[in-house]
mmCIF file of C-alpha atoms in Angstrom:
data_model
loop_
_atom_site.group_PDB
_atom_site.id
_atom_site.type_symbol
_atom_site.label_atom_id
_atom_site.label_comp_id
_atom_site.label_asym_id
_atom_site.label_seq_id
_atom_site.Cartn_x
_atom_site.Cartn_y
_atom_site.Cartn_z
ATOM 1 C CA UNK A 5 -1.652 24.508 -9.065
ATOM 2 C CA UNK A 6 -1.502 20.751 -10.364
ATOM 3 C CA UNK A 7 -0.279 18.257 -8.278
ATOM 4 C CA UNK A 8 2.879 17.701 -9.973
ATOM 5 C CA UNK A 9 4.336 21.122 -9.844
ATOM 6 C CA UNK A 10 7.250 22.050 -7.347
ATOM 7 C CA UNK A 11 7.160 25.836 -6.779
ATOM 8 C CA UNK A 12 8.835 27.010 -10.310
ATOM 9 C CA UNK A 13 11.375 24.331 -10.238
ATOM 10 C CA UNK A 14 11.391 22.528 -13.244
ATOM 11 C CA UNK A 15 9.921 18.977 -13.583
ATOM 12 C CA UNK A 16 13.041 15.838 -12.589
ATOM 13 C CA UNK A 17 11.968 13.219 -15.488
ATOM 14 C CA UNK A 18 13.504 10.188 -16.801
ATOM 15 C CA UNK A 19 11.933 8.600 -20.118
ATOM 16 C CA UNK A 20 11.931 4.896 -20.722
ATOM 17 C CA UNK A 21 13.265 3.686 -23.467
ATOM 18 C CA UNK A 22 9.662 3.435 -24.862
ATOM 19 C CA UNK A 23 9.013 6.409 -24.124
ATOM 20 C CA UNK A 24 11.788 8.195 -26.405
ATOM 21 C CA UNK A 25 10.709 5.845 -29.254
ATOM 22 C CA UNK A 26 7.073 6.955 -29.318
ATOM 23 C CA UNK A 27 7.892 10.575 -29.582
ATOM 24 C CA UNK A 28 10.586 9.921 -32.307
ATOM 25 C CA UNK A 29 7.347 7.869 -34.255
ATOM 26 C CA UNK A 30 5.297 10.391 -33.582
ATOM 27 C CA UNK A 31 7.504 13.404 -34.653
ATOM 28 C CA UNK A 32 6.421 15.322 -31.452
ATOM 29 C CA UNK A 33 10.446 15.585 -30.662
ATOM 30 C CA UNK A 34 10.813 19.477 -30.695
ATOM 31 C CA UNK A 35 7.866 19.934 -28.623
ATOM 32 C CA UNK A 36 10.379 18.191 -26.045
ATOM 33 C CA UNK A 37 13.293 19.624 -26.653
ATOM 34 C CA UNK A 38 11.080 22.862 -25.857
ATOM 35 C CA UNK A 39 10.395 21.891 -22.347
ATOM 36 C CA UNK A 40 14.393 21.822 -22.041
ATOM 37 C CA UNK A 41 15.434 25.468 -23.331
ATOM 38 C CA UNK A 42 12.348 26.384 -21.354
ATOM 39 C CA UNK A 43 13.678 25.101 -18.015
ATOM 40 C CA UNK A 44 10.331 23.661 -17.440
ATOM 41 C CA UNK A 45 11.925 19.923 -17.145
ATOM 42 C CA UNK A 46 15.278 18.713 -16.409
ATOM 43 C CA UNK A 47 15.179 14.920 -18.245
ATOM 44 C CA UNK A 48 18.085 13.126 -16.961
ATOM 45 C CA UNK A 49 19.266 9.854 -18.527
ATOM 46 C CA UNK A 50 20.280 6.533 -17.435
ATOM 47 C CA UNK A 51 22.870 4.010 -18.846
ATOM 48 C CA UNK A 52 20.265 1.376 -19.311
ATOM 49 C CA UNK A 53 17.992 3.644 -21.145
ATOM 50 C CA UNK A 54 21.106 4.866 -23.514
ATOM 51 C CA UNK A 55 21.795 1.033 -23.883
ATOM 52 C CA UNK A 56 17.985 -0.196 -25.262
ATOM 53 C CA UNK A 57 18.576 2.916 -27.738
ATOM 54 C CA UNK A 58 21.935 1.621 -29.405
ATOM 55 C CA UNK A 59 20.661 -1.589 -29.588
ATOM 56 C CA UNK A 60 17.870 -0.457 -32.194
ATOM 57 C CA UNK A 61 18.790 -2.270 -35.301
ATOM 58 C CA UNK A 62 21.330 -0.292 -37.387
ATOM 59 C CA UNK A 63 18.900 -0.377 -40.833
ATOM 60 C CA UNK A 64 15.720 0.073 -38.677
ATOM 61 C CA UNK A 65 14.887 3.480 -40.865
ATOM 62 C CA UNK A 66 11.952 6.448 -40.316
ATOM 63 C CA UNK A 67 11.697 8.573 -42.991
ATOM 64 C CA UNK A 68 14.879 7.659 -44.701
ATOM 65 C CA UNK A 69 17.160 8.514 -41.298
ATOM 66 C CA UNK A 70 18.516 5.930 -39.502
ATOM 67 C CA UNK A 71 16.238 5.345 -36.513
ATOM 68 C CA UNK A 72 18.571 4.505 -34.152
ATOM 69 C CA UNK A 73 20.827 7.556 -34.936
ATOM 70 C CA UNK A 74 17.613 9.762 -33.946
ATOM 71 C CA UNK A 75 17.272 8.123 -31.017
ATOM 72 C CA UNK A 76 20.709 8.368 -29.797
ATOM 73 C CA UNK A 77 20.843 11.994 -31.071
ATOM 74 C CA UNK A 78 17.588 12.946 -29.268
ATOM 75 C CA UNK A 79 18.481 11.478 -25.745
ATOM 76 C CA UNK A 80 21.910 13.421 -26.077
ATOM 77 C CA UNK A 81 19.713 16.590 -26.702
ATOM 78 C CA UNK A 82 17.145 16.160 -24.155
ATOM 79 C CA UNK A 83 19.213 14.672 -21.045
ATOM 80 C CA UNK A 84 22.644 17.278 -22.192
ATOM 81 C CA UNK A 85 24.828 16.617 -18.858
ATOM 82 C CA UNK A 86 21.920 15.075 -16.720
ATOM 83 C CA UNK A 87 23.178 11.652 -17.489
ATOM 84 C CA UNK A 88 23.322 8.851 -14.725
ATOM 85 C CA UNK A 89 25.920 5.584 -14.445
ATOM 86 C CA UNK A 90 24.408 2.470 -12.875
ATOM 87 C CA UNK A 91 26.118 2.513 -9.305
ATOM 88 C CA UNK A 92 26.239 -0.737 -6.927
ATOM 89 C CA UNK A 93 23.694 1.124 -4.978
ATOM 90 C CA UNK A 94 21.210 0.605 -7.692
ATOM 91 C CA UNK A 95 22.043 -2.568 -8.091
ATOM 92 C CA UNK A 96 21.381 -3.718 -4.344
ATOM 93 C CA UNK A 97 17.980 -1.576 -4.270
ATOM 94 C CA UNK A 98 16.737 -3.509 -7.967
ATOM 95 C CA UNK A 99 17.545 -6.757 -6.093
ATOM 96 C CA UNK A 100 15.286 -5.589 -2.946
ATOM 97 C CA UNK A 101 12.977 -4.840 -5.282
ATOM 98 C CA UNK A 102 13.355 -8.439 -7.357
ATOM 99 C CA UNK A 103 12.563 -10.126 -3.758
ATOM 100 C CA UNK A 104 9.260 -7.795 -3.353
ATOM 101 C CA UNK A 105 8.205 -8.185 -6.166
ATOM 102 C CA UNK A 106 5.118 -11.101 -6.781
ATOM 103 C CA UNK A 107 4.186 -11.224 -10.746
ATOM 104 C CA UNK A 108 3.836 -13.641 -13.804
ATOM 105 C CA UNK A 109 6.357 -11.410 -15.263
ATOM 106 C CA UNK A 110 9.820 -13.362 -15.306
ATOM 107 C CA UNK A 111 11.968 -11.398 -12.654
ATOM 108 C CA UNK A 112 14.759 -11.251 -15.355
ATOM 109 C CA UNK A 113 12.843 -9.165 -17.873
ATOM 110 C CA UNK A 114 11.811 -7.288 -14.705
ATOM 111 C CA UNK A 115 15.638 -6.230 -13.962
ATOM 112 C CA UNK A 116 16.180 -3.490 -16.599
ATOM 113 C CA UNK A 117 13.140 -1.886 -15.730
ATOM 114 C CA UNK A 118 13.698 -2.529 -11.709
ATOM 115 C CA UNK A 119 17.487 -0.420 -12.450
ATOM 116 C CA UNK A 120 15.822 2.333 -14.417
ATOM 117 C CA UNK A 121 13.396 2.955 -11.105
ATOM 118 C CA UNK A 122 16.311 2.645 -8.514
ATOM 119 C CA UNK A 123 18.195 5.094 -10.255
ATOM 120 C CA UNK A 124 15.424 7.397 -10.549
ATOM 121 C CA UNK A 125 14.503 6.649 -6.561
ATOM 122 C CA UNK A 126 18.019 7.320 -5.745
ATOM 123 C CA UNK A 127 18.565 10.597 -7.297
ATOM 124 C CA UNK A 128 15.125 11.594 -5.952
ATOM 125 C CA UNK A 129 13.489 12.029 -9.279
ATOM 126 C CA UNK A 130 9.678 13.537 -9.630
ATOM 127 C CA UNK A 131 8.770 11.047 -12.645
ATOM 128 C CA UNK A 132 9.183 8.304 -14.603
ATOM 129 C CA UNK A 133 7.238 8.483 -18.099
ATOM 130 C CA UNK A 134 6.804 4.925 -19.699
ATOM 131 C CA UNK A 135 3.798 3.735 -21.410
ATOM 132 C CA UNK A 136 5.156 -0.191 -20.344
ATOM 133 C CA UNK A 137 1.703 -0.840 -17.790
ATOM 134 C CA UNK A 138 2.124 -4.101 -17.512
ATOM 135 C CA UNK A 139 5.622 -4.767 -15.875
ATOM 136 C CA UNK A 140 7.543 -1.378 -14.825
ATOM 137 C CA UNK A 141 4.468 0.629 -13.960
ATOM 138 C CA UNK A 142 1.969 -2.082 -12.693
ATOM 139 C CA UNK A 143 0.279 -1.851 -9.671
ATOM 140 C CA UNK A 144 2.439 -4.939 -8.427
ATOM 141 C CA UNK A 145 5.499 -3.176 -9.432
ATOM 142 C CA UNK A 146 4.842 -0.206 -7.932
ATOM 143 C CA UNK A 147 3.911 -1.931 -4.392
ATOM 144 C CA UNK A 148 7.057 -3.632 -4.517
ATOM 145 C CA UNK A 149 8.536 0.238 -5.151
ATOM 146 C CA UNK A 150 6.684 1.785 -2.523
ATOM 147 C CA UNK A 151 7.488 -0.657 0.503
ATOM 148 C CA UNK A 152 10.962 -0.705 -0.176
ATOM 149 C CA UNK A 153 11.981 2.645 -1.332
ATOM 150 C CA UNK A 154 10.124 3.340 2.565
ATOM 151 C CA UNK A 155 12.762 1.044 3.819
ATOM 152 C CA UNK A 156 15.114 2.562 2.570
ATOM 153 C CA UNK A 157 13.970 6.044 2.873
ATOM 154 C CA UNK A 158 13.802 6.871 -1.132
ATOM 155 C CA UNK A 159 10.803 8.298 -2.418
ATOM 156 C CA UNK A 160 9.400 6.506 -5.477
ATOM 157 C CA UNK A 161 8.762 8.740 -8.345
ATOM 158 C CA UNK A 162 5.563 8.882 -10.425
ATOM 159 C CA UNK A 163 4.844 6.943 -12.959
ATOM 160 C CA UNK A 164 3.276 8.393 -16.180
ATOM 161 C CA UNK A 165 2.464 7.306 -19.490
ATOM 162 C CA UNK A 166 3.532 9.860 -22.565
ATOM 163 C CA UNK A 167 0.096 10.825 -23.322
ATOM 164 C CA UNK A 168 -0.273 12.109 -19.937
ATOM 165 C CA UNK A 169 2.686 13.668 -19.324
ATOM 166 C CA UNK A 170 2.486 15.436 -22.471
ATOM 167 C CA UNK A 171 -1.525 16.541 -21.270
ATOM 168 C CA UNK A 172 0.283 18.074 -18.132
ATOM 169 C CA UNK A 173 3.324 19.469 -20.134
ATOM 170 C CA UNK A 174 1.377 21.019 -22.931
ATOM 171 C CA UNK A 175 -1.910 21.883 -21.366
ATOM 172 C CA UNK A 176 -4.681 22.582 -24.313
#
C-alpha cells in the first residue's frame, strides 16, 4: 500500500494555519471533516495554530460569514479533543532547531513555524500539511529537523502540501 499508510490506523496530521485557510477558500471543508467521522485521520491541533486563526481580522468576510468564525469553528470540528498546549519541551527543541537552522529567513519569523514542528515531533505525529515551501517545509528547514529530532530521538513528521495530501486522502 502507499507509503504513508500505518496498518489501518488512521493518519496523525496537524494543519498549518495555511493550510486550514485554503480549504475554508476553497469550500473543500466537508470533504475533511469526512476523513474525521471516517477514522481515516486523527488531525490534532496546536495552540499556535488556534492563535494565527483568531487573529484573522474580525470583518475579514467569505460569502457573507465571518471568516475568522469559520476558521475557528472548523479547527474545533476537525481537531475535537486532539488539541495540544505549547509545553517547555517544545520550546527547548524550537530553540535547537533556531541554532541548526542556516537561512535568509529571519529566525524570528522562523519560531512559530519551528513550535508547530516540535510539537508535532514530540507527540510523534505522521504529518504536517502546509503549503508554506519556503520557510517551515524547506529543504534547510527540514535538515535542521532531521539532525536534531535524531539527537533527540524524535522522528520528524512529513511534510505535505494540501494538494497532495488531499491526492493521497481522496485518491481519484
Amino acid at each position: 500500500m502507499n507509503e504513508l499508510s500505518r496498518m489501518n490506523q488512521p493518519l496523525r496530521v496537524m494543519l498549518d494555519t495555511n493550510a486550514y485557510t485554503t480549504i475554508l477558500d476553497l469550500q473543500h471543508a466537508s470533504k475533511y471533516t469526512n476523513l474525521v467521522f471516517l477514522n481515516k485521520v486523527v488531525f490534532y491541533g496546536f495552540s499556535i495554530v488556534r492563535q494565527e486563526l483568531r487573529a484573522i481580522p474580525k470583518t475579514q468576510r467569505l460569502n457573507e460569514q465571518n471568516y475568522r468564525i469559520l476558521g475557528l469553528t472548523y479547527y474545533d470540528l476537525l481537531v475535537r479533543n486532539h488539541h495540544l498546549e505549547k509545553t517547555k519541551k517544545m520550546e527547548e527543541l524550537a530553540e535547537s532547531y533556531l541554532h541548526e537552522y542556516d537561512s535568509g529567513i529571519s529566525k524570528k519569523k522562523m519560531w512559530k513555524d519551528f513550535l508547530i514542528v516540535a510539537c508535532a515531533s514530540i507527540n510523534n505525529l505522521d504529518i504536517v500539511v502546509t503549503n508554506d515551501s519556503h520557510s517551515m517545509s524547506s529543504p534547510i528547514a527540514q535538515r535542521a529537523y532531521s539532525k536534531i529530532n535524531k539527537k533527540w530521538e524524535y522522528s520528524t513528521p512529513r511534510f505535505l502540501t494540501l494538494q497532495y495530501f488531499s491526492e493521497f486522502v481522496f485518491p481519484v
